CSV table of N, CA and C in Angstrom, one decimal:
chain,number,residue,atom,x,y,z
A,1,MET,N,121.5,86.8,105.5
A,1,MET,CA,120.2,87.6,105.0
A,1,MET,C,120.5,89.1,105.4
A,2,ASP,N,120.3,90.1,104.5
A,2,ASP,CA,120.6,91.5,104.7
A,2,ASP,C,119.7,92.0,105.7
A,3,THR,N,119.9,93.1,106.3
A,3,THR,CA,119.1,93.8,107.5
A,3,THR,C,117.8,94.0,107.0
A,4,ARG,N,117.6,94.7,105.8
A,4,ARG,CA,116.3,95.0,105.3
A,4,ARG,C,115.3,93.9,105.2
A,5,ARG,N,115.9,92.7,104.6
A,5,ARG,CA,115.2,91.6,104.4
A,5,ARG,C,114.8,90.9,105.6
A,6,GLN,N,115.7,90.9,106.7
A,6,GLN,CA,115.3,90.5,108.0
A,6,GLN,C,114.0,91.3,108.4
A,7,LEU,N,114.2,92.6,108.4
A,7,LEU,CA,113.2,93.5,109.0
A,7,LEU,C,111.9,93.1,108.3
A,8,ALA,N,111.9,92.9,106.9
A,8,ALA,CA,110.8,92.6,106.1
A,8,ALA,C,110.0,91.4,106.6
A,9,HIS,N,111.0,90.3,106.9
A,9,HIS,CA,110.5,89.1,107.3
A,9,HIS,C,110.0,89.2,108.7
A,10,GLN,N,110.5,90.0,109.7
A,10,GLN,CA,109.9,90.1,111.0
A,10,GLN,C,108.8,90.8,111.0
A,11,HIS,N,108.6,91.9,110.1
A,11,HIS,CA,107.4,92.8,110.4
A,11,HIS,C,106.3,92.4,109.3
A,12,GLY,N,106.4,91.5,108.4
A,12,GLY,CA,105.4,91.0,107.6
A,12,GLY,C,105.3,91.8,106.4
A,13,HIS,N,106.3,92.6,105.8
A,13,HIS,CA,106.2,93.3,104.6
A,13,HIS,C,107.2,92.9,103.6
A,14,PHE,N,107.1,93.3,102.5
A,14,PHE,CA,107.7,92.8,101.3
A,14,PHE,C,108.1,93.9,100.3
A,15,ASP,N,109.3,93.9,99.7
A,15,ASP,CA,109.7,94.8,98.8
A,15,ASP,C,108.8,94.7,97.5
A,16,SER,N,108.4,95.7,96.9
A,16,SER,CA,107.4,95.6,95.9
A,16,SER,C,108.0,95.3,94.7
A,17,ALA,N,109.2,94.9,94.5
A,17,ALA,CA,109.7,94.5,93.2
A,17,ALA,C,109.0,93.2,92.8
A,18,CYS,N,108.7,93.4,91.5
A,18,CYS,CA,107.8,92.3,90.8
A,18,CYS,C,108.8,91.2,90.5
A,19,THR,N,108.4,89.9,91.0
A,19,THR,CA,109.2,88.8,90.5
A,19,THR,C,108.3,87.9,89.7
A,20,SER,N,109.0,87.2,88.9
A,20,SER,CA,108.2,86.3,88.0
A,20,SER,C,108.0,84.9,88.5
A,21,GLY,N,108.9,84.6,89.7
A,21,GLY,CA,108.7,83.3,90.3
A,21,GLY,C,107.5,83.1,91.0
A,22,ARG,N,106.9,81.8,91.0
A,22,ARG,CA,105.7,81.4,91.7
A,22,ARG,C,106.0,80.7,93.0
A,23,ARG,N,105.2,80.9,94.0
A,23,ARG,CA,105.5,80.2,95.4
A,23,ARG,C,104.6,78.9,95.4
A,24,GLN,N,104.8,78.1,94.4
A,24,GLN,CA,103.8,77.0,94.4
A,24,GLN,C,104.1,75.9,95.6
A,25,ASP,N,105.3,75.8,96.0
A,25,ASP,CA,105.5,74.7,96.9
A,25,ASP,C,104.9,75.3,98.2
A,26,GLY,N,105.1,76.5,98.6
A,26,GLY,CA,104.4,76.9,99.9
A,26,GLY,C,103.0,76.9,99.7
A,27,ALA,N,102.5,77.3,98.5
A,27,ALA,CA,100.9,77.4,98.4
A,27,ALA,C,100.2,76.0,98.4
A,28,ARG,N,101.0,74.9,97.9
A,28,ARG,CA,100.6,73.5,98.0
A,28,ARG,C,100.5,73.0,99.4
A,29,ALA,N,101.5,73.4,100.2
A,29,ALA,CA,101.5,73.1,101.5
A,29,ALA,C,100.6,73.6,102.3
A,30,GLN,N,100.2,74.8,102.1
A,30,GLN,CA,99.1,75.5,102.8
A,30,GLN,C,97.7,75.5,102.2
A,31,GLY,N,97.5,74.8,101.1
A,31,GLY,CA,96.2,74.7,100.6
A,31,GLY,C,95.8,75.8,99.7
A,32,ARG,N,94.6,75.9,99.3
A,32,ARG,CA,93.9,76.8,98.4
A,32,ARG,C,94.0,78.1,98.9
A,33,ARG,N,93.7,78.5,100.2
A,33,ARG,CA,93.8,79.8,100.6
A,33,ARG,C,95.0,80.5,100.6
A,34,ALA,N,96.1,79.6,100.9
A,34,ALA,CA,97.5,80.2,100.7
A,34,ALA,C,97.7,80.5,99.3
A,35,ASP,N,97.3,79.9,98.3
A,35,ASP,CA,97.5,80.0,96.9
A,35,ASP,C,96.7,81.4,96.5
A,36,VAL,N,95.5,81.6,97.1
A,36,VAL,CA,94.6,82.8,96.8
A,36,VAL,C,95.4,84.0,97.2
A,37,PHE,N,95.8,83.9,98.7
A,37,PHE,CA,96.3,85.0,99.2
A,37,PHE,C,97.8,85.3,98.7
A,38,GLY,N,98.5,84.3,98.5
A,38,GLY,CA,99.8,84.4,97.8
A,38,GLY,C,99.8,85.1,96.5
A,39,HIS,N,98.8,84.7,95.6
A,39,HIS,CA,98.7,85.2,94.4
A,39,HIS,C,98.2,86.7,94.4
A,40,ALA,N,97.3,87.0,95.4
A,40,ALA,CA,96.7,88.4,95.6
A,40,ALA,C,98.0,89.3,96.0
A,41,LEU,N,98.8,88.9,96.8
A,41,LEU,CA,100.0,89.6,97.2
A,41,LEU,C,101.1,89.8,96.1
A,42,ASP,N,101.1,88.7,95.3
A,42,ASP,CA,102.0,88.9,94.2
A,42,ASP,C,101.5,89.9,93.1
A,43,VAL,N,100.2,89.9,92.9
A,43,VAL,CA,99.6,90.9,92.0
A,43,VAL,C,99.7,92.2,92.6
A,44,ALA,N,99.5,92.5,93.8
A,44,ALA,CA,99.8,93.8,94.4
A,44,ALA,C,101.2,94.3,94.4
A,45,GLN,N,102.1,93.4,94.6
A,45,GLN,CA,103.4,93.8,94.4
A,45,GLN,C,103.9,94.2,93.1
A,46,CYS,N,103.2,93.6,92.0
A,46,CYS,CA,103.4,94.1,90.6
A,46,CYS,C,102.6,95.3,90.4
A,47,GLY,N,101.9,95.8,91.3
A,47,GLY,CA,101.1,97.1,91.0
A,47,GLY,C,99.6,96.9,90.5
A,48,GLY,N,99.1,95.6,90.7
A,48,GLY,CA,97.8,95.3,90.1
A,48,GLY,C,96.9,95.1,91.4
A,49,LYS,N,95.7,94.7,91.1
A,49,LYS,CA,94.7,94.4,92.1
A,49,LYS,C,94.0,93.0,91.6
A,50,HIS,N,94.1,92.0,92.5
A,50,HIS,CA,93.6,90.8,92.3
A,50,HIS,C,92.0,90.9,92.3
A,51,PRO,N,91.2,90.2,91.6
A,51,PRO,CA,89.8,90.3,91.5
A,51,PRO,C,89.0,90.0,93.0
A,52,ASP,N,89.8,89.4,93.8
A,52,ASP,CA,89.1,89.0,95.1
A,52,ASP,C,89.5,90.0,96.2
A,53,VAL,N,90.2,91.1,95.8
A,53,VAL,CA,90.5,92.1,96.8
A,53,VAL,C,89.6,93.2,96.8
A,54,LYS,N,89.4,93.7,98.1
A,54,LYS,CA,88.4,94.7,98.2
A,54,LYS,C,88.9,95.7,99.4
A,55,PRO,N,88.6,97.0,99.4
A,55,PRO,CA,89.0,97.9,100.5
A,55,PRO,C,88.4,97.3,101.7
A,56,LEU,N,89.1,97.4,103.0
A,56,LEU,CA,88.5,97.2,104.3
A,56,LEU,C,87.9,98.3,104.8
A,57,SER,N,86.8,98.3,105.1
A,57,SER,CA,85.9,99.3,105.6
A,57,SER,C,86.4,100.0,106.9
A,58,GLY,N,86.3,101.2,107.3
A,58,GLY,CA,86.6,101.7,108.5
A,58,GLY,C,88.2,102.3,108.5
A,59,PHE,N,88.7,102.3,107.3
A,59,PHE,CA,90.0,102.8,107.2
A,59,PHE,C,90.3,104.0,106.3
A,60,GLY,N,89.2,104.6,105.9
A,60,GLY,CA,89.1,105.9,105.1
A,60,GLY,C,89.5,105.9,103.8
A,61,SER,N,90.2,104.9,103.2
A,61,SER,CA,90.5,104.9,101.9
A,61,SER,C,90.7,103.6,101.4
A,62,ALA,N,91.2,103.3,100.1
A,62,ALA,CA,91.5,102.0,99.6
A,62,ALA,C,92.9,101.6,99.8
A,63,GLY,N,93.5,102.3,100.7
A,63,GLY,CA,94.9,102.0,101.2
A,63,GLY,C,95.1,100.6,102.0
A,64,VAL,N,94.1,100.3,102.6
A,64,VAL,CA,94.1,99.0,103.5
A,64,VAL,C,93.1,98.0,102.8
A,65,LEU,N,93.6,96.8,102.3
A,65,LEU,CA,92.8,96.0,101.4
A,65,LEU,C,92.7,94.7,102.1
A,66,GLU,N,91.8,93.9,101.8
A,66,GLU,CA,91.5,92.7,102.3
A,66,GLU,C,91.1,91.6,101.1
A,67,VAL,N,91.7,90.4,101.3
A,67,VAL,CA,91.3,89.3,100.4
A,67,VAL,C,90.5,88.4,101.3
A,68,VAL,N,89.3,87.9,100.8
A,68,VAL,CA,88.5,87.1,101.6
A,68,VAL,C,88.4,85.7,100.8
A,69,GLU,N,88.6,84.6,101.5
A,69,GLU,CA,88.6,83.4,100.9
A,69,GLU,C,87.8,82.3,101.8
A,70,ASP,N,86.6,81.9,101.1
A,70,ASP,CA,85.8,80.9,101.7
A,70,ASP,C,86.3,79.5,101.3
A,71,LEU,N,86.3,78.7,102.4
A,71,LEU,CA,86.9,77.4,102.2
A,71,LEU,C,86.2,76.5,102.9
A,72,ARG,N,85.4,75.4,102.4
A,72,ARG,CA,84.7,74.5,103.1
A,72,ARG,C,83.8,75.1,104.3
A,73,GLY,N,83.1,76.1,104.2
A,73,GLY,CA,82.4,76.8,105.1
A,73,GLY,C,83.0,77.6,106.0
A,74,ASP,N,84.4,77.8,105.9
A,74,ASP,CA,85.0,78.7,106.9
A,74,ASP,C,85.5,80.0,106.0
A,75,THR,N,85.7,81.1,106.7
A,75,THR,CA,86.2,82.3,106.1
A,75,THR,C,87.5,82.7,106.6
A,76,PHE,N,88.4,82.8,105.6
A,76,PHE,CA,89.7,83.4,105.9
A,76,PHE,C,90.0,84.8,105.3
A,77,ARG,N,90.8,85.6,106.0
A,77,ARG,CA,91.0,87.0,105.6
A,77,ARG,C,92.6,87.2,105.5
A,78,ALA,N,93.0,87.9,104.6
A,78,ALA,CA,94.5,88.5,104.7
A,78,ALA,C,94.2,90.0,104.6
A,79,VAL,N,94.8,90.9,105.4
A,79,VAL,CA,94.7,92.2,105.3
A,79,VAL,C,96.2,92.8,105.0
A,80,TYR,N,96.1,93.7,104.0
A,80,TYR,CA,97.5,94.5,103.8
A,80,TYR,C,97.4,95.8,103.3
A,81,THR,N,98.4,96.5,103.3
A,81,THR,CA,98.4,97.9,102.9
A,81,THR,C,99.4,98.3,101.8
A,82,VAL,N,99.0,99.1,100.9
A,82,VAL,CA,99.9,99.6,99.9
A,82,VAL,C,100.0,101.1,99.8
A,83,LYS,N,99.6,101.6,101.1
A,83,LYS,CA,99.8,103.2,101.4
A,83,LYS,C,101.1,103.6,101.2
A,84,PHE,N,102.2,102.9,101.4
A,84,PHE,CA,103.6,103.4,101.3
A,84,PHE,C,104.3,103.0,100.0
A,85,ALA,N,104.7,104.0,99.3
A,85,ALA,CA,105.1,104.0,97.9
A,85,ALA,C,106.3,102.9,98.0
A,86,GLY,N,106.1,101.9,97.3
A,86,GLY,CA,107.1,100.8,96.9
A,86,GLY,C,107.1,99.6,97.8
A,87,TRP,N,106.2,99.8,98.8
A,87,TRP,CA,106.3,98.7,100.0
A,87,TRP,C,104.7,98.2,100.2
A,88,LEU,N,104.8,96.9,100.4
A,88,LEU,CA,103.5,96.2,100.7
A,88,LEU,C,103.7,95.6,102.2
A,89,TYR,N,102.7,96.0,103.2
A,89,TYR,CA,102.8,95.5,104.4
A,89,TYR,C,101.7,94.5,104.7
A,90,VAL,N,101.9,93.3,105.1
A,90,VAL,CA,100.8,92.4,105.4
A,90,VAL,C,100.6,92.7,106.8
A,91,LEU,N,99.3,93.1,107.2
A,91,LEU,CA,99.0,93.5,108.5
A,91,LEU,C,98.2,92.5,109.4
A,92,HIS,N,97.6,91.5,108.9
A,92,HIS,CA,97.0,90.5,109.4
A,92,HIS,C,96.4,89.4,108.5
A,93,CYS,N,96.5,88.2,109.0
A,93,CYS,CA,95.9,87.0,108.3
A,93,CYS,C,95.0,86.3,109.4
A,94,PHE,N,93.8,86.0,109.2
A,94,PHE,CA,93.1,85.3,110.2
A,94,PHE,C,91.9,84.5,109.6
A,95,GLN,N,91.3,83.6,110.6
A,95,GLN,CA,90.1,83.0,110.2
A,95,GLN,C,89.0,83.7,110.8
A,96,LYS,N,88.1,84.0,110.0
A,96,LYS,CA,86.8,84.8,110.6
A,96,LYS,C,85.9,83.9,111.3
A,97,LYS,N,85.8,84.1,112.6
A,97,LYS,CA,84.7,83.4,113.4
A,97,LYS,C,83.5,84.2,113.4
A,98,SER,N,82.3,83.7,113.1
A,98,SER,CA,81.2,84.4,113.2
A,98,SER,C,80.6,84.7,114.4
A,99,LYS,N,81.0,85.8,114.9
A,99,LYS,CA,80.4,86.5,116.1
A,99,LYS,C,79.5,87.6,115.9
A,100,SER,N,79.8,88.2,114.8
A,100,SER,CA,79.1,89.4,114.5
A,100,SER,C,78.6,89.7,113.0
A,101,GLY,N,78.1,88.5,112.6
A,101,GLY,CA,77.7,88.4,111.1
A,101,GLY,C,78.9,88.6,110.1
A,102,ILE,N,78.8,89.3,109.2
A,102,ILE,CA,79.9,89.6,108.2
A,102,ILE,C,81.0,90.7,108.7
A,103,LYS,N,80.7,91.3,109.7
A,103,LYS,CA,81.6,92.4,110.3
A,103,LYS,C,82.9,91.7,110.8
A,104,THR,N,83.9,92.4,110.5
A,104,THR,CA,85.2,92.1,111.1
A,104,THR,C,85.1,92.4,112.6
A,105,PRO,N,85.5,91.3,113.4
A,105,PRO,CA,85.6,91.5,114.8
A,105,PRO,C,86.4,92.7,115.3
A,106,LYS,N,86.0,93.4,116.4
A,106,LYS,CA,86.6,94.6,116.9
A,106,LYS,C,88.0,94.3,117.2
A,107,GLU,N,88.2,93.1,117.8
A,107,GLU,CA,89.7,92.7,118.3
A,107,GLU,C,90.7,92.7,117.0
A,108,ASP,N,90.1,92.1,116.0
A,108,ASP,CA,90.9,92.2,114.6
A,108,ASP,C,91.1,93.4,114.1
A,109,LEU,N,90.2,94.3,114.0
A,109,LEU,CA,90.2,95.7,113.6
A,109,LEU,C,91.2,96.5,114.4
A,110,ASN,N,91.3,96.3,115.8
A,110,ASN,CA,92.2,97.1,116.7
A,110,ASN,C,93.5,96.4,116.3
A,111,LEU,N,93.8,95.3,116.1
A,111,LEU,CA,95.1,94.7,115.7
A,111,LEU,C,95.7,95.3,114.4
A,112,ILE,N,94.7,95.4,113.4
A,112,ILE,CA,95.1,95.8,112.0
A,112,ILE,C,95.4,97.4,112.1
A,113,HIS,N,94.7,98.2,113.0
A,113,HIS,CA,95.0,99.6,113.3
A,113,HIS,C,96.4,99.8,113.9
A,114,THR,N,96.6,98.8,114.9
A,114,THR,CA,98.0,98.9,115.6
A,114,THR,C,99.1,98.7,114.6
A,115,ARG,N,99.0,97.5,113.8
A,115,ARG,CA,99.9,97.1,112.9
A,115,ARG,C,100.2,98.1,111.8
A,116,LEU,N,99.0,98.9,111.4
A,116,LEU,CA,99.2,99.9,110.3
A,116,LEU,C,100.1,101.0,110.9
A,117,LYS,N,99.8,101.3,112.2
A,117,LYS,CA,100.6,102.4,112.7
A,117,LYS,C,102.1,102.1,112.8
A,118,ALA,N,102.5,100.7,113.0
A,118,ALA,CA,103.7,100.3,113.1
A,118,ALA,C,104.3,100.2,111.8
A,119,ALA,N,103.5,99.9,110.7
A,119,ALA,CA,104.0,99.9,109.4
A,119,ALA,C,104.4,101.3,108.9
A,120,LYS,N,103.6,102.3,109.3
A,120,LYS,CA,103.8,103.7,109.0
A,120,LYS,C,105.2,104.1,109.6
A,121,GLN,N,105.4,103.8,110.9
A,121,GLN,CA,106.6,104.1,111.5
A,121,GLN,C,108.0,103.4,110.9
A,122,ASP,N,107.6,102.2,110.7
A,122,ASP,CA,108.7,101.4,109.9
A,122,ASP,C,109.1,102.1,108.7
A,123,PHE,N,108.1,102.4,107.9
A,123,PHE,CA,108.3,103.1,106.6
A,123,PHE,C,108.9,104.3,106.8
A,124,GLU,N,108.5,105.2,107.5
A,124,GLU,CA,109.2,106.4,108.0
A,124,GLU,C,110.7,106.4,108.4
A,125,ASP,N,110.9,105.4,109.2
A,125,ASP,CA,112.3,105.0,109.7
A,125,ASP,C,113.2,104.8,108.5
A,126,TRP,N,112.5,103.8,107.8
A,126,TRP,CA,113.3,103.5,106.5
A,126,TRP,C,113.6,104.6,105.6
A,127,LEU,N,112.6,105.4,105.3
A,127,LEU,CA,112.8,106.6,104.3
A,127,LEU,C,114.0,107.6,105.0
A,128,SER,N,113.9,107.7,106.3
A,128,SER,CA,115.0,108.5,106.9
A,128,SER,C,116.4,108.1,106.8
A,129,THR,N,116.6,106.6,106.6
A,129,THR,CA,117.9,106.3,106.2
A,129,THR,C,118.4,106.4,104.8
A,130,GLN,N,117.4,106.9,104.0
A,130,GLN,CA,117.7,106.7,102.4
A,130,GLN,C,118.2,108.2,102.0
A,131,GLY,N,118.2,109.2,102.9
A,131,GLY,CA,118.7,110.6,102.5
A,131,GLY,C,117.7,111.1,101.6
A,132,ALA,N,117.9,112.4,101.3
A,132,ALA,CA,116.9,113.3,100.5
A,132,ALA,C,117.2,113.0,99.1
A,133,PRO,N,116.2,112.9,98.2
A,133,PRO,CA,116.3,112.6,96.7
A,133,PRO,C,117.1,113.7,96.1
């Protein structure tokens, strides 16, 4: 596995090259929510926006997005960013526990902010290795 692919795996981001293959085996193993999340990420990698995706409030723009999936009375969310040209970073996936109504819990928002900062640093580090255009 090359270094960039290892880094992508470790940090939860993916190169945005659109591939035509489907991840059916993994989606079946994880059930419907994995299928919805995986499909939404595939669509984002190809430059589109899945119908179940919406901007996550509190981040100032549509650069941080979330997919919400309700399944048998439970709510699951996957949060990702497309702020960095050509890269998609998955910032957090979690089951929403109803502590504060429909709001995302503060602990989860703090984690998303921390991971967004790390994604920005990772992207800038990667850019610095690419040389000037």
